[in-house]
Amino acid sequence: MTPAAPVVLLLLGLMGAHATLPAVPSLAELRTAAAMAAGLCKTRPTDLVFIVDSSRSVRPSEFEQVKVFLAKVIEGLDVGPNATRVGVVNYASRVKNEVSLKTYRTKAGLVKAVTKIEPLSTGTMTGLAIQFALNVAFSESEGARVKSPDISKVAIIVTDGRPQDNVKEVAQRARDAGIELFSIGVGRVDMNTLRQMASEPLDDHVDYVESYSVIEKLTKKFQEAFCVSDLCATGDHDCEQVCISTPGSFKCACKDGFTLLDDGRSCSACSGAATDVVFVIDGSKSVRPENFELVKKWINQIVDKLDVSEAKTHVGLVQYSSSVKQEFPLGRFNNKKDLKDAVKKMAYMERGTMTGQALRYLSDHSFNPSQGSRPGVAKVGIVFTDGRSQDYIGDAAKKAKENGFKMYAVGVGNAVEDELKEIASEPTGEHYFYTADFKTMTQIAKKLQINICEEVDPTSLESVSKRIAALESKIV
């Protein structure tokens, strides 16, 4: 069951579908299971109604097994007036409202009430039961809440035989009302009826168990269905500084003194000064084609954090191996889409590792006004390499820093840390990064901060006005 569904109706039509649970769990299922094991998930606020078939074909011992199943599902819920409310409808040839959504506010009370339900032992009017749930059980007078995207409405129908009335039309009315239908069959069932009741996709909404004795095996599925992971707690987010949990999702924020950038994830200590940024990328044969694709994704991950525009950040790209190639100069692309598309098109050179030559090219050409560099604008070089340079880098690295460029050095695999430190600006601890695996480069992209702030006279009228405005906003 999709946690984000606005309204959910689980039809456990215990009538016999051949749908089976997947043998190999999906990544989402593994994350949910891990979150449940670590106590990092809660159940979404839900109006839940069990609709239980107690027709004569359900023997008393089997009905007891159904009640155990219901109790175990309830145990996995956050029960309460503002969390999950639970009701139970019992049906055969007639329908009986055993528990209203407004009746019990605790798990203990609910479970006790479930254990006391007695079978009606007549026919199987499943369509009538669905209609009753639609008209009565989910009504506000019975404790249902006003329809809201934040509240699911769930009904679990348990039946073991072919319905004696029509279910197709009433099930459609339920789905049209925003209700999601699930059906589960037991033993000898009519597969077509199960499908008529269930929502799409049927693989997710139709289940089958061989007998009532194994109905409990479905407990885990429905516990996971109701589980909404705290993505901030599980770390399954990409916020740079602060993650704020929301139902089934998250949003990012920044620490005091930082501003959330347009990507909704990254933070900047500055309002965004004009900056010229040039990537210098190792395209030697040791990188390998599949890793070179990861490098391009890494570049675009950093681009996402930049304020790319005509007035703010300009980006250039240089690739090197045994020679140096300018992929595109500063200022050619002034929006992120075009810039990222150009990065994706970069072809892999696949030769040697002349890092010193690439650094000289950066100083002599990339930051030259003839190549789009803007006078008086901060200059940032980001050098990536995966191995030891085949030429001397000392003089070229020193010249880049003497020219006032802020230099970042990023190494992967066989990169030499001493070389990275020699390339990086001071303090080196903030300007060089290393990881053993290309697949973990995304972590470097999160850590690498290009915070170039405009130098403003603190006594200027503009500066004083900004500080007063900031103080006033905090007071308010």
mmCIF file of C-alpha atoms in Angstrom, residues 10 22 44 54 59 74 76 135-136 140 150 220 230 237 256 281 343 354 365 371 377 381 411 418 435 446 464:
data_model
loop_
_atom_site.group_PDB
_atom_site.id
_atom_site.type_symbol
_atom_site.label_atom_id
_atom_site.label_comp_id
_atom_site.label_asym_id
_atom_site.label_seq_id
_atom_site.Cartn_x
_atom_site.Cartn_y
_atom_site.Cartn_z
ATOM 1 C CA LEU A 10 -7.894 -2.891 2.061
ATOM 2 C CA PRO A 22 7.758 -11.068 -4.537
ATOM 3 C CA ARG A 44 0.262 7.463 9.032
ATOM 4 C CA SER A 54 -18.372 -14.484 9.220
ATOM 5 C CA ARG A 59 -15.725 -22.343 10.850
ATOM 6 C CA ILE A 74 -3.709 -3.314 15.213
ATOM 7 C CA GLY A 76 1.524 -2.301 14.686
ATOM 8 C CA ASN A 135 -22.228 4.897 3.767
ATOM 9 C CA VAL A 136 -21.938 4.258 7.503
ATOM 10 C CA GLU A 140 -18.386 11.445 10.348
ATOM 11 C CA ASP A 150 -2.971 13.729 5.410
ATOM 12 C CA LYS A 220 4.098 -8.108 8.161
ATOM 13 C CA ASP A 230 11.307 9.008 9.178
ATOM 14 C CA HIS A 237 17.876 12.354 2.367
ATOM 15 C CA ASP A 256 21.678 30.200 11.468
ATOM 16 C CA ILE A 281 38.877 16.948 -14.777
ATOM 17 C CA VAL A 343 28.743 18.343 -18.988
ATOM 18 C CA MET A 354 49.492 15.370 -16.939
ATOM 19 C CA HIS A 365 44.057 30.321 -20.289
ATOM 20 C CA GLN A 371 38.204 32.976 -22.343
ATOM 21 C CA VAL A 377 35.395 38.419 -9.901
ATOM 22 C CA GLY A 381 39.434 26.012 -9.585
ATOM 23 C CA GLY A 411 41.116 12.683 -5.383
ATOM 24 C CA ASP A 418 50.449 14.940 -0.927
ATOM 25 C CA THR A 435 37.646 8.934 -1.338
ATOM 26 C CA LYS A 446 27.872 17.490 -0.317
ATOM 27 C CA VAL A 464 24.383 48.876 7.972
#
